[in-house]
Amino acid sequence: MALADATKEIKRADLLQMYYYLRLTRALEDRVTALYRQGRIVGGCYTSHGMEAIAVGYASALERDDVIAPFHRDMGAFLIRGFTPGEVLAQYLGKRTGPTKGKDGNVHMGDLKRGVLGFVSHLADNLPVATGAALAFKIRGESRVAFAGTGDGGTSRGDFHEAMNFAAVRKLPVVFFCNNNQYAYSTPQRLQMAVSDVVERAKAYDMPGEIVDGNDVAAVYLASKRAIAQARAGKGPAFLEFKTMRMHGHSEHDPAKYVPRELLEEWKKKDPILKAEQLLTQLGYGDEASFHEIGERAKKEVEAGLEFAEQSPLPEGQEALEGVFATEDEVES
Amino acid sequence: MALADATKEIKRADLLQMYYYLRLTRALEDRVTALYRQGRIVGGCYTSHGMEAIAVGYASALERDDVIAPFHRDMGAFLIRGFTPGEVLAQYLGKRTGPTKGKDGNVHMGDLKRGVLGFVSHLADNLPVATGAALAFKIRGESRVAFAGTGDGGTSRGDFHEAMNFAAVRKLPVVFFCNNNQYAYSTPQRLQMAVSDVVERAKAYDMPGEIVDGNDVAAVYLASKRAIAQARAGKGPAFLEFKTMRMHGHSEHDPAKYVPRELLEEWKKKDPILKAEQLLTQLGYGDEASFHEIGERAKKEVEAGLEFAEQSPLPEGQEALEGVFATEDEVES
Amino acid sequence: MTTATTQSEVTYLEAISQALDEEMTRDERVFLMGEDIGAYGGAFKITEGFLQKYGEWRVLDTPLAESGFVGAAIGAAMMGLRPVVEMQFADFISCAFDQITEVAAKNHYRWGAAVPMVIRAPFGGGVHGGPFHSECPEGWFFHSPGLKLVAPSTPYDAKGLLKAAIRDPNPVIYFEHKFLYRRIKATLPQEEYVVPIGKADIKRAGNDISLITYGAMVHLALEAAQLLAKEGIDVEVVDLRTLVPLDKETIYGSVCKTSKAIMLHEDNKTGGIGAEIAAQLAEECFDCLDGPILRIAPPDTPVPFSTPLEEFFLPKASDIISAARKLAAY
Amino acid sequence: MTTATTQSEVTYLEAISQALDEEMTRDERVFLMGEDIGAYGGAFKITEGFLQKYGEWRVLDTPLAESGFVGAAIGAAMMGLRPVVEMQFADFISCAFDQITEVAAKNHYRWGAAVPMVIRAPFGGGVHGGPFHSECPEGWFFHSPGLKLVAPSTPYDAKGLLKAAIRDPNPVIYFEHKFLYRRIKATLPQEEYVVPIGKADIKRAGNDISLITYGAMVHLALEAAQLLAKEGIDVEVVDLRTLVPLDKETIYGSVCKTSKAIMLHEDNKTGGIGAEIAAQLAEECFDCLDGPILRIAPPDTPVPFSTPLEEFFLPKASDIISAARKLAAY
Ligand SMILES: Cc1ncc(C[n+]2csc(CCOP(=O)(O)OP(=O)(O)O)c2C)c(N)n1
Ligand SMILES: Cc1ncc(C[n+]2csc(CCOP(=O)(O)OP(=O)(O)O)c2C)c(N)n1
Ligand SMILES: [Mg+2]
Ligand SMILES: [Mg+2]
């Protein structure tokens, strides 16, 4: 099989690292979910459970200098970019040590120094923004790439269209992806779009598109590598559709009764961690024992992070007034 | 030739009527242009010169009960819907007898009683609106169709995408068209989109699309008939790309130096009135003399309209305050 | 209101549901559009059960595209239907801003086409929603001629104003406060009623100071008024209910009685509705005024997420109390 | 400003061109985006010749998609460039509203990312543009924390404020008045200068009444002030220049001197910037005031097209004169 062959090209260390990030993502989000159920997290709580391979795969395929505009189920990308579990948990708990200092919650994080554009709730809003980052790279002649995504639902927004179109016209170095988990909140794909594959949408921009098994971290990684290489080579944007399934409710409060149980059963078998373990085993890169060890390491990191987050201070009320405007010294002028 | 055959299916009277409307549109807009050059028209002045076949063709293909959301170069559609040259000129001159009573200018006209949704400057804004009209028809089980268009430039806007998508998902009885005249103001198609035919955009919605010679009124009419029939039969929306060329500047003030002269020379030969005359002659429906007679009739109507418009009163200043809100008695409640 | 045989208490949220249900039953032109309002019953469950009752063409789940479905509602309204559109959160109304301000608001003025539609916008903070799930966008639309705006504070008003909004021949934005959804209850009259658009309501009569507000802040105002009463400061709480058109008669009447005014709202201070009312008072009731016109509103920042930040941001009873004391002493 | 060897007179429009040209030469991070700004030089010809001089990657014709290219400008700004985006008409800014208010305005507050960019918005009426080519959208953005807004009234200010806007580390909306483009001229200093954001300018000193305004209305104010001077009413004309942040010091200083204030603007009256300033005065300068705070602004309608309607709609010198007389007699 072509894919199986190709995965041999991925370095052992890289694959193992991706596996580690799959486990770290899972452990961290399981912890978040538990905290939410204990009432210790207020506000929204969106996880990537069962979809971790997407963010882990694409973020692993990028270079340090590249910029990402993650989607709201891309925790793995934050982790790979260096956001620690402690920072993430501090963010969830509204602590001053979170990336937004308590100004915003949950996955609404970003950090220019780590090349992560902060998520904006308004879905697809960050696609034109990432396109603009790619425009900057092109204007300056840099060999950097932007990588930006949205969900199946988000592809219905006008900003998706305007970003895709602009990027295609100017052949900008940006890779767009859609995290197609078959539902947008409760809305099934058939009420969201008339095409059966989101990738069809790329045809309107003469943009190359590819359908990828979103639960296979190696497939995501390799497809991302190809698209990134094309964009970096100046051949213009590309579109990737990562097929997957949302295994929880939209947010923790949603029991997702509108999803047929069989669908979940079916996809449970395709769990990205399971899939990665099968691959690693097949390639002789790991076994039960080493998987267990990595899982434990991830959990420990999360627990250490939680301790950090819990011990971190909340912001003081009047900090609400800070930061509306940037000051001269923050940007070179 | 298939098209030549098909045009035989168009009733002689219908074809002759379309020819008349081509001439009426041309005569009216030539008059508007002349007035503009005399400084008697203030504000913008957009004409359909060389593109008249589009509006005349599609508006002739619709039934009385259908609703149109015309584009800013669709004067023929207004005329076919019963807007008189007098009303149109009154609109241009800001008179109280214009369809907007002086509240708005030029092609920004509409009238629900005549099934015409008023043009909104913000391009593509009326596509979701027309989609909503089609939704109303579907909800009420009426056999009516909405017909709505924009230019090649307008297809880049998010509202184009959102309208096309919604219509496709719900299989609404709406026909979208793009009046592709190769430029959006000064912007050539290649800076507007990456595809070479606008019709490619329809693929993103699994919507049937067709490229049509926009300078051939019979071709426009027949393609519109087909798309309308499909929509009316409940098979969902369709998309038509009318290929044409803008023969003047964007607006009268624009010399359009950015358009290669050869392109204009080439398209001049494809003038829709010329083409219609060739067809009519071929079918034995008319000759030089009858064309001349129809042209004169059109000009006379325009002159009579101008007299009406000139003699019409301007609104009184305080009428500016009227009409912000609708009153109960305007709509049944 | 005439007294009536009463039903059991309903929440603010249930009152909204009832209004929708009654209007859909009364008038078959009324239909609903929005994200996840069908099988799911809406993010806040306001339309739970509606899909089953009215079918998928009157309870229409839309693609995730606010501009598109607001535009579609405009078109359907012009064709004679009465769409009620749900924003999942008021914050996302920014995506439909162009359709609302340029198309819906101006159609009738420009070419005489009435656009009878309602946009329901769950707004406001105090729910740990952060910058994108707590916004108060009414200030933008307040400054857009052609739109009516309402913002009920009680279950009674919520039901009556929504029914009035649906029957109005114009585009109406209905600001429903998320914080109030399940926090307040009332017994509603069993017979039909409508709360007319354009009428403010004195929620507490008083002689010393007019406290002019709307939405969730009405409850804070009443709370503060009660505490101030103990100090002998008699506050009149004016609940605007309708933001456009403003009920100048009631507002001016109250201020001319008390000679002192405080504006209170949850929307950002600068350019908020309180500014307009203060300006009107300073222009048209200047001679009635016995002191400065004070404003209590959040600072000019987005709504922050973390609890201490959001608490700092939102107006508090103590803010009202100190403003009232200051004014009373004037 | 230090006096300088002067060049020939330039129009308001040329002043804007000069600022863009100088900043693009000074700082290679500055680049332009918009519809038809390249080969065509922009709908108003402000960037005529720029494409030839700076190339197609610094003078970028965009697809017709305001949300898309404003979003792209935000991204490029965060990557360290200094985009200047042109709206073909300010009216179309509604299409980019979401990107401006939710992304550009909030990024720094939310996660510390500075967004140094400028949106040029040719605004205002008096040009027979009708409802979609005459709008004054500043009121909406005035009420959106995180944006700076400027609106120059003279060639000098137009140039200096645009340069300041480009150098500012924040998103700035630059409202340039279409009516003034070719109607006013001035001789500008030859050496470089910047007009700092946040400083109002007294365009005419006076002792009796403060007339507070901005944009094209400054010229109407000066005209009226001259006529009023003949009647012995000495009007001070305060040109705000910057709308956010407001120069409270200058505004309050003027009003505390004259004790009387009139707000004048071309944006719709209700919820306009005049309301906010009036509210601030009524709150913070109440004791200085010797009369009501008057507002002169168009009614709450779209901008109508036909000449008599638009003339009725726009403020006139006679409106100012009667307001000033009324206030002087107070
Ligand atoms: C413009 C906008 N409208 C509505 C919402 C509310 N909302 C948040 S997530 C969501 C569904 C998203 O679906 P999808 O894009 O498929 O992503 P998924 O959650 O399935 O991963 C909705 C409707 C939003 N965030 N933005
Ligand atoms: C949203 C929006 N942005 C900008 C404009 C200004 N504008 C008016 S017409 C036009 C070009 C339109 O091109 P196209 O859609 O191809 O129509 P054409 O005029 O070529 O028939 C532009 C940019 C507008 N009307 N709407
Ligand atoms: Mg999804
Ligand atoms: Mg065109």
GROMACS .gro file of C-alpha atoms in nm, chain D residues 101-289:
model
  189
 1097THR     CA    1  -1.467   4.490   1.497
 1098GLU     CA    2  -1.410   4.127   1.594
 1099VAL     CA    3  -1.061   4.059   1.469
 1100ALA     CA    4  -0.863   4.380   1.421
 1101ALA     CA    5  -1.011   4.562   1.719
 1102LYS     CA    6  -0.986   4.276   1.968
 1103ASN     CA    7  -0.667   4.093   1.884
 1104HIS     CA    8  -0.440   4.300   2.100
 1105TYR     CA    9  -0.669   4.296   2.398
 1106ARG     CA   10  -0.733   3.924   2.371
 1107TRP     CA   11  -0.390   3.783   2.301
 1108GLY     CA   12  -0.148   4.070   2.271
 1109ALA     CA   13  -0.105   4.082   1.894
 1110ALA     CA   14  -0.063   4.433   1.762
 1111VAL     CA   15  -0.240   4.506   1.434
 1112PRO     CA   16  -0.076   4.814   1.282
 1113MET     CA   17  -0.291   4.889   0.982
 1114VAL     CA   18  -0.490   5.170   0.827
 1115ILE     CA   19  -0.824   5.158   0.652
 1116ARG     CA   20  -0.889   5.458   0.433
 1117ALA     CA   21  -1.258   5.529   0.406
 1118PRO     CA   22  -1.376   5.799   0.162
 1119PHE     CA   23  -1.692   5.913   0.336
 1120GLY     CA   24  -1.960   6.175   0.344
 1121GLY     CA   25  -2.223   6.340   0.134
 1122GLY     CA   26  -2.278   6.648  -0.072
 1123VAL     CA   27  -2.166   6.464  -0.384
 1124HIS     CA   28  -2.505   6.336  -0.506
 1125GLY     CA   29  -2.402   5.985  -0.419
 1126GLY     CA   30  -2.728   5.869  -0.263
 1127PRO     CA   31  -2.772   5.613   0.016
 1128PHE     CA   32  -2.477   5.392  -0.082
 1129HIS     CA   33  -2.210   5.641  -0.179
 1130SER     CA   34  -2.244   5.907   0.091
 1131GLU     CA   35  -2.242   5.727   0.421
 1132CYS     CA   36  -2.070   5.839   0.740
 1133PRO     CA   37  -1.994   5.511   0.914
 1134GLU     CA   38  -1.778   5.652   1.192
 1135GLY     CA   39  -2.050   5.619   1.454
 1136TRP     CA   40  -2.038   5.240   1.438
 1137PHE     CA   41  -1.665   5.221   1.488
 1138PHE     CA   42  -1.662   5.494   1.748
 1139HIS     CA   43  -1.846   5.244   1.964
 1140SER     CA   44  -1.598   4.958   1.901
 1141PRO     CA   45  -1.312   4.954   2.153
 1142GLY     CA   46  -0.972   4.883   2.000
 1143LEU     CA   47  -0.991   5.106   1.695
 1144LYS     CA   48  -0.853   5.454   1.649
 1145LEU     CA   49  -1.045   5.690   1.422
 1146VAL     CA   50  -0.929   6.007   1.254
 1147ALA     CA   51  -1.112   6.246   1.020
 1148PRO     CA   52  -0.907   6.536   0.886
 1149SER     CA   53  -1.064   6.854   0.751
 1150THR     CA   54  -0.769   7.024   0.579
 1151PRO     CA   55  -0.489   6.921   0.347
 1152TYR     CA   56  -0.241   6.982   0.627
 1153ASP     CA   57  -0.423   6.756   0.867
 1154ALA     CA   58  -0.500   6.504   0.596
 1155LYS     CA   59  -0.136   6.451   0.526
 1156GLY     CA   60  -0.012   6.465   0.882
 1157LEU     CA   61  -0.280   6.241   1.024
 1158LEU     CA   62  -0.239   5.979   0.756
 1159LYS     CA   63   0.131   5.960   0.829
 1160ALA     CA   64   0.058   5.928   1.198
 1161ALA     CA   65  -0.203   5.660   1.130
 1162ILE     CA   66   0.042   5.455   0.926
 1163ARG     CA   67   0.297   5.475   1.206
 1164ASP     CA   68   0.052   5.389   1.479
 1165PRO     CA   69   0.079   5.035   1.619
 1166ASN     CA   70  -0.300   4.994   1.612
 1167PRO     CA   71  -0.577   4.962   1.357
 1168VAL     CA   72  -0.674   5.311   1.250
 1169ILE     CA   73  -0.969   5.404   1.032
 1170TYR     CA   74  -0.891   5.713   0.835
 1171PHE     CA   75  -1.208   5.893   0.727
 1172GLU     CA   76  -1.129   6.113   0.431
 1173HIS     CA   77  -1.412   6.333   0.313
 1174LYS     CA   78  -1.491   6.293  -0.056
 1175PHE     CA   79  -1.648   6.637  -0.075
 1176LEU     CA   80  -1.319   6.797   0.020
 1177TYR     CA   81  -1.098   6.605  -0.223
 1178ARG     CA   82  -1.068   6.871  -0.488
 1179ARG     CA   83  -1.250   7.155  -0.321
 1180ILE     CA   84  -0.988   7.276  -0.076
 1181LYS     CA   85  -0.623   7.356  -0.120
 1182ALA     CA   86  -0.335   7.455   0.099
 1183THR     CA   87   0.035   7.506   0.092
 1184LEU     CA   88   0.208   7.240   0.293
 1185PRO     CA   89   0.545   7.256   0.467
 1186GLN     CA   90   0.822   7.105   0.264
 1187GLU     CA   91   0.980   6.920   0.551
 1188GLU     CA   92   0.830   6.616   0.702
 1189TYR     CA   93   0.560   6.648   0.964
 1190VAL     CA   94   0.309   6.436   1.142
 1191VAL     CA   95  -0.016   6.542   1.307
 1192PRO     CA   96  -0.037   6.341   1.626
 1193ILE     CA   97  -0.339   6.121   1.679
 1194GLY     CA   98  -0.547   6.233   1.974
 1195LYS     CA   99  -0.512   6.608   1.939
 1196ALA     CA  100  -0.802   6.829   1.844
 1197ASP     CA  101  -0.737   7.164   1.684
 1198ILE     CA  102  -0.902   7.497   1.746
 1199LYS     CA  103  -0.965   7.611   1.392
 1200ARG     CA  104  -1.108   7.943   1.508
 1201ALA     CA  105  -1.078   8.084   1.857
 1202GLY     CA  106  -1.384   8.242   2.010
 1203ASN     CA  107  -1.535   8.325   2.347
 1204ASP     CA  108  -1.908   8.276   2.327
 1205ILE     CA  109  -1.988   7.931   2.200
 1206SER     CA  110  -1.788   7.615   2.133
 1207LEU     CA  111  -1.884   7.459   1.802
 1208ILE     CA  112  -1.742   7.109   1.806
 1209THR     CA  113  -1.715   6.926   1.478
 1210TYR     CA  114  -1.496   6.733   1.230
 1211GLY     CA  115  -1.456   6.650   0.863
 1212ALA     CA  116  -1.626   6.860   0.597
 1213MET     CA  117  -1.846   7.022   0.859
 1214VAL     CA  118  -1.545   7.218   0.986
 1215HIS     CA  119  -1.571   7.436   0.679
 1216LEU     CA  120  -1.942   7.492   0.729
 1217ALA     CA  121  -1.868   7.578   1.091
 1218LEU     CA  122  -1.607   7.834   0.991
 1219GLU     CA  123  -1.842   7.988   0.738
 1220ALA     CA  124  -2.118   8.017   0.996
 1221ALA     CA  125  -1.877   8.149   1.256
 1222GLN     CA  126  -1.778   8.429   1.024
 1223LEU     CA  127  -2.139   8.528   0.970
 1224LEU     CA  128  -2.211   8.506   1.340
 1225ALA     CA  129  -1.914   8.725   1.419
 1226LYS     CA  130  -2.091   9.006   1.237
 1227GLU     CA  131  -2.375   8.971   1.485
 1228GLY     CA  132  -2.132   8.981   1.770
 1229ILE     CA  133  -2.147   8.610   1.848
 1230ASP     CA  134  -1.793   8.487   1.882
 1231VAL     CA  135  -1.780   8.117   1.801
 1232GLU     CA  136  -1.489   7.888   1.875
 1233VAL     CA  137  -1.460   7.610   1.617
 1234VAL     CA  138  -1.310   7.293   1.761
 1235ASP     CA  139  -1.201   7.049   1.494
 1236LEU     CA  140  -1.178   6.712   1.662
 1237ARG     CA  141  -0.949   6.566   1.394
 1238THR     CA  142  -0.920   6.247   1.597
 1239LEU     CA  143  -1.248   6.080   1.693
 1240VAL     CA  144  -1.090   5.802   1.900
 1241PRO     CA  145  -0.926   5.875   2.136
 1242LEU     CA  146  -1.111   6.202   2.192
 1243ASP     CA  147  -0.906   6.499   2.304
 1244LYS     CA  148  -1.108   6.568   2.615
 1245GLU     CA  149  -0.866   6.830   2.735
 1246THR     CA  150  -0.921   7.054   2.436
 1247ILE     CA  151  -1.295   6.991   2.423
 1248TYR     CA  152  -1.353   7.050   2.792
 1249GLY     CA  153  -1.114   7.344   2.789
 1250SER     CA  154  -1.308   7.514   2.516
 1251VAL     CA  155  -1.648   7.451   2.670
 1252CYS     CA  156  -1.537   7.560   3.014
 1253LYS     CA  157  -1.421   7.882   2.853
 1254THR     CA  158  -1.736   7.952   2.651
 1255SER     CA  159  -1.991   7.776   2.875
 1256LYS     CA  160  -2.194   7.686   2.570
 1257ALA     CA  161  -2.162   7.404   2.326
 1258ILE     CA  162  -2.298   7.298   1.991
 1259MET     CA  163  -2.215   6.962   1.836
 1260LEU     CA  164  -2.213   6.950   1.460
 1261HIS     CA  165  -2.171   6.648   1.238
 1262GLU     CA  166  -2.279   6.493   0.914
 1263ASP     CA  167  -2.339   6.146   1.052
 1264ASN     CA  168  -2.694   6.070   1.162
 1265LYS     CA  169  -2.792   6.245   1.481
 1266THR     CA  170  -2.905   5.960   1.703
 1267GLY     CA  171  -2.610   5.781   1.854
 1268GLY     CA  172  -2.360   5.997   1.670
 1269ILE     CA  173  -2.035   6.124   1.810
 1270GLY     CA  174  -2.205   6.446   1.910
 1271ALA     CA  175  -2.418   6.247   2.152
 1272GLU     CA  176  -2.113   6.111   2.329
 1273ILE     CA  177  -1.945   6.448   2.361
 1274ALA     CA  178  -2.268   6.605   2.481
 1275ALA     CA  179  -2.302   6.327   2.738
 1276GLN     CA  180  -1.946   6.379   2.856
 1277LEU     CA  181  -2.005   6.750   2.893
 1278ALA     CA  182  -2.331   6.690   3.077
 1279GLU     CA  183  -2.150   6.453   3.307
 1280GLU     CA  184  -1.813   6.614   3.357
 1281CYS     CA  185  -1.859   6.983   3.280
 1282PHE     CA  186  -2.212   7.033   3.403
 1283ASP     CA  187  -2.119   7.319   3.627
 1284CYS     CA  188  -1.950   7.504   3.341
 1285LEU     CA  189  -2.259   7.496   3.125
   0.00000   0.00000   0.00000
